[in-house]
Amino acid sequence: METDAKKAHRKRLSGPKAEKKRQKHDSSVAGNKSGGKKAGTASAINRNPKAFAVNSAVRLRKEFHRAADVSLRRERLPVVDRAPPVPPPVIVVLAGPPHVGKTTLLRGLVRNYTRQRLAELHGPITVVAGKQRRVTLIECKNDLGCMIDLAKVADLILLLVDANYGLEMETFEFLNICQTHGMPRVMTVLTHLDLLRAGSQLKKARRTISRRLWGEGPSSVGKVFHISGLLSGEYLYRDVHNLARFISVMKFHSPTLQLSSPHLLADRLEDLTDPEKVRQNPWCDRRLCLYGYLRGAPMRPNSQVHIPGLGDLSVASVGPLPDPCPAPGSASGGRRRLGESQRLLYAPFGGQGGLLYDRDAVYLDLGGSHSHEEPVPGFDLVSSLRASQTTLDSKIAAGHMTLFSESQPFVPGSFQNSEEEKEQEAEFVVKGKDVNDLERDEENENYVNLEVIGADETSSEADEPLGEVEEAASDEEEAASTEGEATSEEEEATSEEEEVASEEEEEEVDLNAVDSKVEQEVRMQRKRISKGKDEEVNENKNIVDNNIEEEDDFDWEQDRMGDELEEAKDMTRETEGALNWKSGLAEKAAAVFSRAGVSLQRRIYGEGCAEEVDDGIEELGGMFLLNRMKAEVKDHLDSTLLRRTEREWDQEDVRDSIRDCFVTGQWAPEEDANTLLAQDGNMYGDFEDLETRQVHSGKDSSMEASQSENKEEDMDQECEGEEAKNGGGVKVEKDRKTARLERKKMLKEAFNRAYDGGSASFLEELKAESERQTELNRSELSLLPNAVRTEVLGVEPGAYVRVEFSSVPLEFLAHFQPSYPIVIGGVAAGEGQLGFIQVRIKQHRWIRGVLKCKDPVTVSLGWRRFQSLPVYHSEGHDGRKRMLKYTPPHTHCLAALWGPITAQSSGIVFLKCLSNETHAFRIAATGVVLESDHSASIVKKLKLVGSPFKIFKKTAFIKGMFSSALEATRCEGVGVRTVSGIRGVIKRALRPPHPPGSVRATFEDRVQLSDLVFVRAWASVPLPQHCIPVPSLLLPEEDRASWQGVRPTSVLRKEHGLKTPHNPDSMYKPIVRVPRFLPPIHVPRSLQKSLPFSSKPKFTAPKQITPRNLVRPAVIREPHERKVFELLHALRTMRNEKKRKQKTEKSTEVVKRAAEKGLKKSNKEIKGGARGYHGSTMKRGGGGSRGGGRKGNRWRGKTRT
Amino acid sequence: MAPPVLHAGTGTGTRAVGKEVTIASSVDHNLLETTACVSSRGLSYKGSAWLRQRLVLSALSKRPVRIWGIREGAESPGILEYEASLLRLLEKVTNGTRIEINSTGTHLSVCPGSLDGGVVEHTCPTGRSLGYWLEFLLCLAPFCRRPLRATLRGVTNGTDSPSADLIKATVRPALAAFGLDEGFDIQVLARGVLPKGGGEVTFTCPVRRSLRPVKLTEPGKVAKVRGTAFGVRVSPQMSNRVILAARGVLCSFLPDVYVTSDHRKGKAAGGSPGFGMALVAVTTEGYVLGAELTSDPVNPGTPEDLGKRCAHHLLDEISRGGCVDSATQGLTILLAAMGLRDVSKVLTGPLTDHSVALLRHLRDFFSLTFHLEEQKATEDDMRCGDDKVILTCVGVGFTNLSKPIR
């Protein structure tokens, strides 16, 4: 039969027609099920519910768990958003092997962002990349130290790959470092694509590289960019532009290290060392400033920082500066594009932004740097005096003094006047005294205070047994006076012109020796300073504020008085001498009083200092020393309990003062139950009984309830009556219905809210809490004034800050390289200490060989890079840490190393060497910190073996286990074991007649003399305490990569041509087993008797060895035969004796002859004899081991060990 | 000639930074060279005042502290017995702490190690009551490697420091705010009063990696008063008489006053006779204000008088107000300061001397400044006692570096 070749109809599987059919089918199925009722669409579960029924509860549980796991894995732990209002610039690192095009790309990006071509590209370059975005671009040199430092601060890494050459080892090393220290975002950029033939070769190269990088993990590739070629030495505009656009809109997440500690990438450096000091000692430590954008967390003053490559430093001062490269912000205009003037560039290391660093000189743009110059205290006055041409008395003669701007000036000759004038003057003087004296007093007070502080400190310094006391003291004094100067200047800077004038007057009063010319000069200078100060105020705000507070040493009462008087003084200035300054004093006092919050803070923090004196010695009138020690000691009883001020609680008015602290007292209106009830009644009180159609209205008090009900009814009836009257009953009914519906809806919503709120998941609660905290942080901090905010919070991230260090090794400046990154990382409390860090590491799969215990490795941990000697170990199930001689391949192991204590779960990288010369993979292992402590115990197994020398029943004396009685005493009570498995315990060390170190031990069974007894113990391994920070910033550039620190022993041996020393005891030797003969078991006769028959030894005849037929029968001789035999026997004996004698004679003759001939022959004979003896021993040994029974077993046990 | 190559971190010369002085004098040279204090600068204080705070903050900030001139020129110069005992306790709860005291005891330098915790037993001299050591442990225990289980023996109820009962009642809600309530316990196994002591207290505290910020600004109103009156080696009637007198004062404010009587006999009663009472006022928000009084060992007075005075102390404490009472202020301030880098806010009564000193010390050790605001009592027309203080701070972002992870 011929098959039909026609093509079968293919049903539509998609499209509108198929959809329609499916719908039809579904509905028909559903319709059948639901009894002909035409439902719309029915899902598969409706159509075939059995197929979806629960088949296996276990499987269902598993599925459910998996689904829950998957959904939860998507969630992130909510964190409190502590991001600053103005974020710092994003750090973009260009990394890759040499000659891959990093500099070219950097130049292209800078040109793209700023339209500028830079000649030198050194250090971080900050550019404006968008309205809200600034970008710091930095090139990563092909140096492992650079890579590590930059991987820790980068937000985005552009991983450049030469597509023509392929991937190189550095790329993978860099990726590994990044992964361990918290993965920043990575984008791969393929360059040198123009060297490949377009088409399949290009495609293949791209694909291979992408796939290989994907193998390292999806986060390590990001997006792959292609840079197609070069045009006159630069990358094509379009390629770079795309990349730049991508960077400027990208979102970032910061790793933990970055978020948890303040850090900055320094982009400017300034040496502030006193030239005189340098002249005296050219190798002295330098005082310098580093600048950069603060990131991560706020930085508090006096904090500790670590600069990788330099070491731990303490910050002398830190303060925000005006932003040198601000983002324009959204408020700058409606346009999306950046204007040309907004495309800023800031790169001081690269010769942009005011400073240019040369190899041996620094060129400054004077406008920028002088604003931060520190004023020399008292310099202005001295310089003005120096500049003056006339002498002091002539100045006095020429000078005049004015108290108020309108008043008549006093001139030297004006004191002889008429009486009226005198009176007038007196009035003026009094008035003047009123004001000026106060001012002067205040000044004096300040001055005195300062002096006192200085003196105190000098004395305290002198008491201390510190070196260089004098220098320190003078420094302190200088600092104090500087503070004073700064304060007064700060006041001036904020004051107005009038105030300046009035202070001029003060100047006149105080130093009336200064003539008007000097005055002029002073004024000019002061103005200049105040101008300059305006800028510096920001910078030093926090310091200056502190100073202000520190000056307010006097107590609260005085403080308040001072404030009041100051207010009064201001008034005087305004009204210029009139008496109405007294008006409104009370209000002013009240205003002062209301500022008590500030003053409380001052009271607390004003006088605090580390040099506290409690056993105070007070000076009375400058003459007598009052020793108030006893009283002081009693006062300072260290207790949290109060010395109470007993109030008269028996009195009614005193009791009334706390009446409202109790629930029985009066409540605030917003909390008061009655008020709230009244409000509630208005809102929800009315309700209508739907059945009886009775409307109830809530009243605030239950007392009126019954009355109100009645009233309501009346009202209702009235209403109804009215309705009936109006004839609009329908309308009213409608209103009621809607009201009712609304009420129901409200109730339902309230119920839903309560229901949902009650079942909020754990994660949602966390989220809500973190949001609440974020909100609280923002609101609280925004309420604080700027100065207080800096004080409470520290310098906020996002600010451009200046960090000053008081002593930095000279080498840092001498070998400074702008292209080598300087990262300043904040160190938390306690992270500066050294201790043992326990880390879990895994040896990298690419490294050759294994890592040896106590071999030096360079470690990158936290911000630091240092060399240490890790001890590898593993942890047993009993928590005991056993040393490992080498790292195990393909698994994790633990390592303990001596180094700076670092937060748990920070990443750690082990590097075998830093050198660029090697071809091997340099990352030895990566891991994570588990814990750190000041001690660590790592052990190795120790087996002490001894042998019994005297045995009692179950007790034995054991020797050879310990070398001294002391050792033995230490091990009393320790469990021991014999080879055959008998357990025991060491009881006591034995006294001298016994060998030293011998012990008495008891066992669970009797031990044999031939047994070996051993103790299984653990010996703690001494851990090396070695930690050297890598000093890369202190070395010349050419030595940085080749720095080695401590070298491993193997390398040292190799260099010195030494052989590995061997302990002969540790050598493996052939085991010589001496055979043992066990005596036959001897059963005493008495015992034999009492044994049952089956166990009794049977005295049966020994087995016949010779066959029966060969056994000769016994012959009994006749007397004659016996005589014959005896005769024959005697004859035979005689013959034998004769023969023997002949033989011995012969042999002695032979020996004699041989001795005559030489020793050769006789030697041979002796050797042959020895061999024969040895052979017989071996043979006998073999026989002995075949012994049976219990003893045989024991013997085998011994051979096994 | 090339300049001498220096190793990194050679910044330990004598240097005056602000008013702190680096410890690198000839005396402490060994201390710096040999141990772990590489980079953290030390602090120097004169005089014995606030020794506990200094030791606590030194142990937390890991900065070495040097205290000199301790009772110099006094009749008995140098550290006292209870201070020496405190140093021994510090050594027990830490690992790697180095304490050096000169021969006269007037000079003390402490280089702190890591906080360890674990099981600690300590016998306290009877010079001070147990609260002195207990408060010290309270400050350190949350930051230890292992949960602390301390057994302290000595005077449980004295006059110079809060008793174990009061600490238990007032500290628990404060710790709960920081998430430290689970696993916190203080048990008075035996009561001991002056002069012989003989009491025993166990204290357990959980450890945390970091503390959460708190907002304690709404103290609420006092809703109930609870308390314990105790008598040891006296008639059982004594405690009942104390209770009666205290109720007489407090019931004029509030009906909800319940005070239990705790009479001890035999070993649990320590070595000396005495009686006393601890009262706590619990607010509607669950905060607790406490006061206590113990009879004088020489002149005990009548129990009625003691009860009344104790109630008056409680009224004093209520008048001071706030979310924490005066004895717990210090601990709350410390824990708020040791929190994450978030804003914490606490409303307290007027600051005590102890709190003021702590605030200053916190600035020395952690460069942490609180924002202090005074809240006037007269602002709303309520009769709420004294002026209050609102303390606002941003935590230092402290993390427990010794707690291991697995």
mmCIF file of N, CA, C and O in Angstrom, chain A residues 230-276:
data_model
loop_
_atom_site.group_PDB
_atom_site.id
_atom_site.type_symbol
_atom_site.label_atom_id
_atom_site.label_comp_id
_atom_site.label_asym_id
_atom_site.label_seq_id
_atom_site.Cartn_x
_atom_site.Cartn_y
_atom_site.Cartn_z
ATOM 1 N N LEU A 230 43.873 52.886 18.021
ATOM 2 C CA LEU A 230 44.547 54.127 18.356
ATOM 3 C C LEU A 230 44.390 55.114 17.215
ATOM 4 O O LEU A 230 44.337 54.726 16.051
ATOM 5 N N LEU A 231 44.310 56.370 17.585
ATOM 6 C CA LEU A 231 44.333 57.412 16.572
ATOM 7 C C LEU A 231 45.290 58.478 17.067
ATOM 8 O O LEU A 231 45.043 59.073 18.129
ATOM 9 N N SER A 232 46.368 58.618 16.405
ATOM 10 C CA SER A 232 47.446 59.547 16.779
ATOM 11 C C SER A 232 47.800 59.410 18.262
ATOM 12 O O SER A 232 47.800 60.370 19.021
ATOM 13 N N GLY A 233 48.049 58.207 18.670
ATOM 14 C CA GLY A 233 48.529 57.942 20.031
ATOM 15 C C GLY A 233 47.455 57.966 21.093
ATOM 16 O O GLY A 233 47.753 57.773 22.261
ATOM 17 N N GLU A 234 46.205 58.211 20.718
ATOM 18 C CA GLU A 234 45.136 58.215 21.712
ATOM 19 C C GLU A 234 44.053 57.252 21.294
ATOM 20 O O GLU A 234 43.897 56.937 20.120
ATOM 21 N N TYR A 235 43.303 56.810 22.288
ATOM 22 C CA TYR A 235 42.200 55.897 21.974
ATOM 23 C C TYR A 235 41.078 56.660 21.295
ATOM 24 O O TYR A 235 40.932 57.876 21.468
ATOM 25 N N LEU A 236 40.270 55.925 20.565
ATOM 26 C CA LEU A 236 39.201 56.568 19.798
ATOM 27 C C LEU A 236 38.217 57.250 20.739
ATOM 28 O O LEU A 236 37.905 56.730 21.814
ATOM 29 N N TYR A 237 37.743 58.387 20.330
ATOM 30 C CA TYR A 237 36.897 59.208 21.189
ATOM 31 C C TYR A 237 35.661 58.437 21.637
ATOM 32 O O TYR A 237 35.284 58.434 22.799
ATOM 33 N N ARG A 238 35.030 57.733 20.696
ATOM 34 C CA ARG A 238 33.751 57.092 20.978
ATOM 35 C C ARG A 238 33.909 56.012 22.052
ATOM 36 O O ARG A 238 33.116 55.901 22.990
ATOM 37 N N ASP A 239 34.994 55.226 21.937
ATOM 38 C CA ASP A 239 35.244 54.154 22.905
ATOM 39 C C ASP A 239 35.392 54.716 24.315
ATOM 40 O O ASP A 239 34.763 54.249 25.263
ATOM 41 N N VAL A 240 36.238 55.735 24.412
ATOM 42 C CA VAL A 240 36.505 56.322 25.732
ATOM 43 C C VAL A 240 35.248 56.992 26.271
ATOM 44 O O VAL A 240 34.934 56.909 27.457
ATOM 45 N N HIS A 241 34.515 57.629 25.399
ATOM 46 C CA HIS A 241 33.312 58.340 25.809
ATOM 47 C C HIS A 241 32.288 57.367 26.392
ATOM 48 O O HIS A 241 31.683 57.631 27.442
ATOM 49 N N ASN A 242 32.110 56.233 25.719
ATOM 50 C CA ASN A 242 31.174 55.224 26.227
ATOM 51 C C ASN A 242 31.575 54.777 27.622
ATOM 52 O O ASN A 242 30.744 54.667 28.528
ATOM 53 N N LEU A 243 32.865 54.513 27.772
ATOM 54 C CA LEU A 243 33.366 54.057 29.067
ATOM 55 C C LEU A 243 33.126 55.126 30.130
ATOM 56 O O LEU A 243 32.660 54.836 31.242
ATOM 57 N N ALA A 244 33.418 56.371 29.772
ATOM 58 C CA ALA A 244 33.267 57.476 30.723
ATOM 59 C C ALA A 244 31.811 57.638 31.136
ATOM 60 O O ALA A 244 31.510 57.858 32.312
ATOM 61 N N ARG A 245 30.908 57.516 30.165
ATOM 62 C CA ARG A 245 29.480 57.622 30.465
ATOM 63 C C ARG A 245 29.068 56.535 31.444
ATOM 64 O O ARG A 245 28.329 56.753 32.398
ATOM 65 N N PHE A 246 29.576 55.346 31.183
ATOM 66 C CA PHE A 246 29.244 54.207 32.024
ATOM 67 C C PHE A 246 29.691 54.449 33.455
ATOM 68 O O PHE A 246 28.973 54.154 34.410
ATOM 69 N N ILE A 247 30.903 54.999 33.573
ATOM 70 C CA ILE A 247 31.442 55.243 34.920
ATOM 71 C C ILE A 247 30.604 56.289 35.643
ATOM 72 O O ILE A 247 30.308 56.159 36.828
ATOM 73 N N SER A 248 30.185 57.305 34.915
ATOM 74 C CA SER A 248 29.525 58.410 35.601
ATOM 75 C C SER A 248 28.084 58.092 35.989
ATOM 76 O O SER A 248 27.487 58.877 36.720
ATOM 77 N N VAL A 249 27.522 56.982 35.530
ATOM 78 C CA VAL A 249 26.165 56.647 35.981
ATOM 79 C C VAL A 249 26.132 55.373 36.817
ATOM 80 O O VAL A 249 25.083 54.955 37.270
ATOM 81 N N MET A 250 27.291 54.781 37.023
ATOM 82 C CA MET A 250 27.334 53.481 37.688
ATOM 83 C C MET A 250 26.975 53.604 39.170
ATOM 84 O O MET A 250 27.190 54.631 39.790
ATOM 85 N N LYS A 251 26.445 52.502 39.726
ATOM 86 C CA LYS A 251 26.180 52.471 41.165
ATOM 87 C C LYS A 251 27.212 51.582 41.827
ATOM 88 O O LYS A 251 27.640 50.587 41.252
ATOM 89 N N PHE A 252 27.562 51.930 43.063
ATOM 90 C CA PHE A 252 28.636 51.186 43.737
ATOM 91 C C PHE A 252 28.173 50.676 45.087
ATOM 92 O O PHE A 252 27.262 51.213 45.687
ATOM 93 N N HIS A 253 28.836 49.652 45.530
ATOM 94 C CA HIS A 253 28.652 49.226 46.917
ATOM 95 C C HIS A 253 30.040 49.152 47.521
ATOM 96 O O HIS A 253 31.006 48.799 46.858
ATOM 97 N N SER A 254 30.135 49.493 48.783
ATOM 98 C CA SER A 254 31.454 49.516 49.407
ATOM 99 C C SER A 254 31.655 48.276 50.267
ATOM 100 O O SER A 254 30.756 47.863 50.971
ATOM 101 N N PRO A 255 32.840 47.693 50.199
ATOM 102 C CA PRO A 255 33.138 46.574 51.083
ATOM 103 C C PRO A 255 33.199 47.022 52.542
ATOM 104 O O PRO A 255 33.264 48.216 52.831
ATOM 105 N N THR A 256 33.187 46.046 53.450
ATOM 106 C CA THR A 256 33.102 46.342 54.882
ATOM 107 C C THR A 256 34.268 47.178 55.377
ATOM 108 O O THR A 256 34.092 48.092 56.171
ATOM 109 N N LEU A 257 35.445 46.819 54.921
ATOM 110 C CA LEU A 257 36.629 47.546 55.390
ATOM 111 C C LEU A 257 36.490 49.032 55.079
ATOM 112 O O LEU A 257 36.804 49.895 55.887
ATOM 113 N N GLN A 258 35.999 49.297 53.876
ATOM 114 C CA GLN A 258 35.853 50.696 53.467
ATOM 115 C C GLN A 258 34.802 51.408 54.294
ATOM 116 O O GLN A 258 34.942 52.570 54.634
ATOM 117 N N LEU A 259 33.706 50.673 54.618
ATOM 118 C CA LEU A 259 32.606 51.325 55.327
ATOM 119 C C LEU A 259 32.922 51.527 56.798
ATOM 120 O O LEU A 259 32.476 52.470 57.414
ATOM 121 N N SER A 260 33.707 50.619 57.340
ATOM 122 C CA SER A 260 33.822 50.621 58.789
ATOM 123 C C SER A 260 34.908 51.555 59.309
ATOM 124 O O SER A 260 34.928 51.853 60.483
ATOM 125 N N SER A 261 35.825 51.964 58.485
ATOM 126 C CA SER A 261 36.879 52.811 59.027
ATOM 127 C C SER A 261 37.104 54.034 58.144
ATOM 128 O O SER A 261 36.952 53.966 56.927
ATOM 129 N N PRO A 262 37.461 55.145 58.783
ATOM 130 C CA PRO A 262 37.751 56.325 57.974
ATOM 131 C C PRO A 262 39.044 56.118 57.191
ATOM 132 O O PRO A 262 39.988 55.530 57.715
ATOM 133 N N HIS A 263 39.063 56.544 55.967
ATOM 134 C CA HIS A 263 40.301 56.417 55.197
ATOM 135 C C HIS A 263 40.331 57.474 54.111
ATOM 136 O O HIS A 263 39.290 58.031 53.760
ATOM 137 N N LEU A 264 41.504 57.762 53.630
ATOM 138 C CA LEU A 264 41.587 58.669 52.494
ATOM 139 C C LEU A 264 42.767 58.317 51.611
ATOM 140 O O LEU A 264 43.761 57.760 52.074
ATOM 141 N N LEU A 265 42.608 58.630 50.361
ATOM 142 C CA LEU A 265 43.672 58.441 49.390
ATOM 143 C C LEU A 265 44.311 59.815 49.217
ATOM 144 O O LEU A 265 43.692 60.727 48.684
ATOM 145 N N ALA A 266 45.529 59.941 49.721
ATOM 146 C CA ALA A 266 46.133 61.271 49.754
ATOM 147 C C ALA A 266 46.414 61.764 48.347
ATOM 148 O O ALA A 266 46.951 61.021 47.524
ATOM 149 N N ASP A 267 46.017 62.994 48.067
ATOM 150 C CA ASP A 267 46.313 63.546 46.750
ATOM 151 C C ASP A 267 47.129 64.829 46.842
ATOM 152 O O ASP A 267 47.305 65.529 45.870
ATOM 153 N N ARG A 268 47.598 65.147 48.039
ATOM 154 C CA ARG A 268 48.441 66.318 48.170
ATOM 155 C C ARG A 268 49.279 66.164 49.427
ATOM 156 O O ARG A 268 48.826 65.561 50.400
ATOM 157 N N LEU A 269 50.460 66.710 49.378
ATOM 158 C CA LEU A 269 51.372 66.534 50.509
ATOM 159 C C LEU A 269 52.078 67.850 50.761
ATOM 160 O O LEU A 269 52.387 68.591 49.838
ATOM 161 N N GLU A 270 52.299 68.142 52.031
ATOM 162 C CA GLU A 270 52.964 69.393 52.361
ATOM 163 C C GLU A 270 53.913 69.163 53.525
ATOM 164 O O GLU A 270 53.528 68.542 54.516
ATOM 165 N N ASP A 271 55.115 69.632 53.397
ATOM 166 C CA ASP A 271 56.100 69.483 54.467
ATOM 167 C C ASP A 271 56.079 70.737 55.329
ATOM 168 O O ASP A 271 56.274 71.833 54.836
ATOM 169 N N LEU A 272 55.813 70.579 56.603
ATOM 170 C CA LEU A 272 55.695 71.742 57.489
ATOM 171 C C LEU A 272 56.835 71.809 58.498
ATOM 172 O O LEU A 272 56.752 72.514 59.487
ATOM 173 N N THR A 273 57.880 71.036 58.273
ATOM 174 C CA THR A 273 58.951 70.985 59.258
ATOM 175 C C THR A 273 59.604 72.348 59.402
ATOM 176 O O THR A 273 59.788 73.074 58.424
ATOM 177 N N ASP A 274 59.941 72.656 60.628
ATOM 178 C CA ASP A 274 60.633 73.899 60.905
ATOM 179 C C ASP A 274 62.012 73.852 60.237
ATOM 180 O O ASP A 274 62.792 72.939 60.525
ATOM 181 N N PRO A 275 62.313 74.806 59.361
ATOM 182 C CA PRO A 275 63.607 74.752 58.655
ATOM 183 C C PRO A 275 64.793 74.781 59.617
ATOM 184 O O PRO A 275 65.830 74.177 59.349
ATOM 185 N N GLU A 276 64.584 75.436 60.774
ATOM 186 C CA GLU A 276 65.670 75.519 61.740
ATOM 187 C C GLU A 276 66.003 74.125 62.283
ATOM 188 O O GLU A 276 67.160 73.754 62.426
#
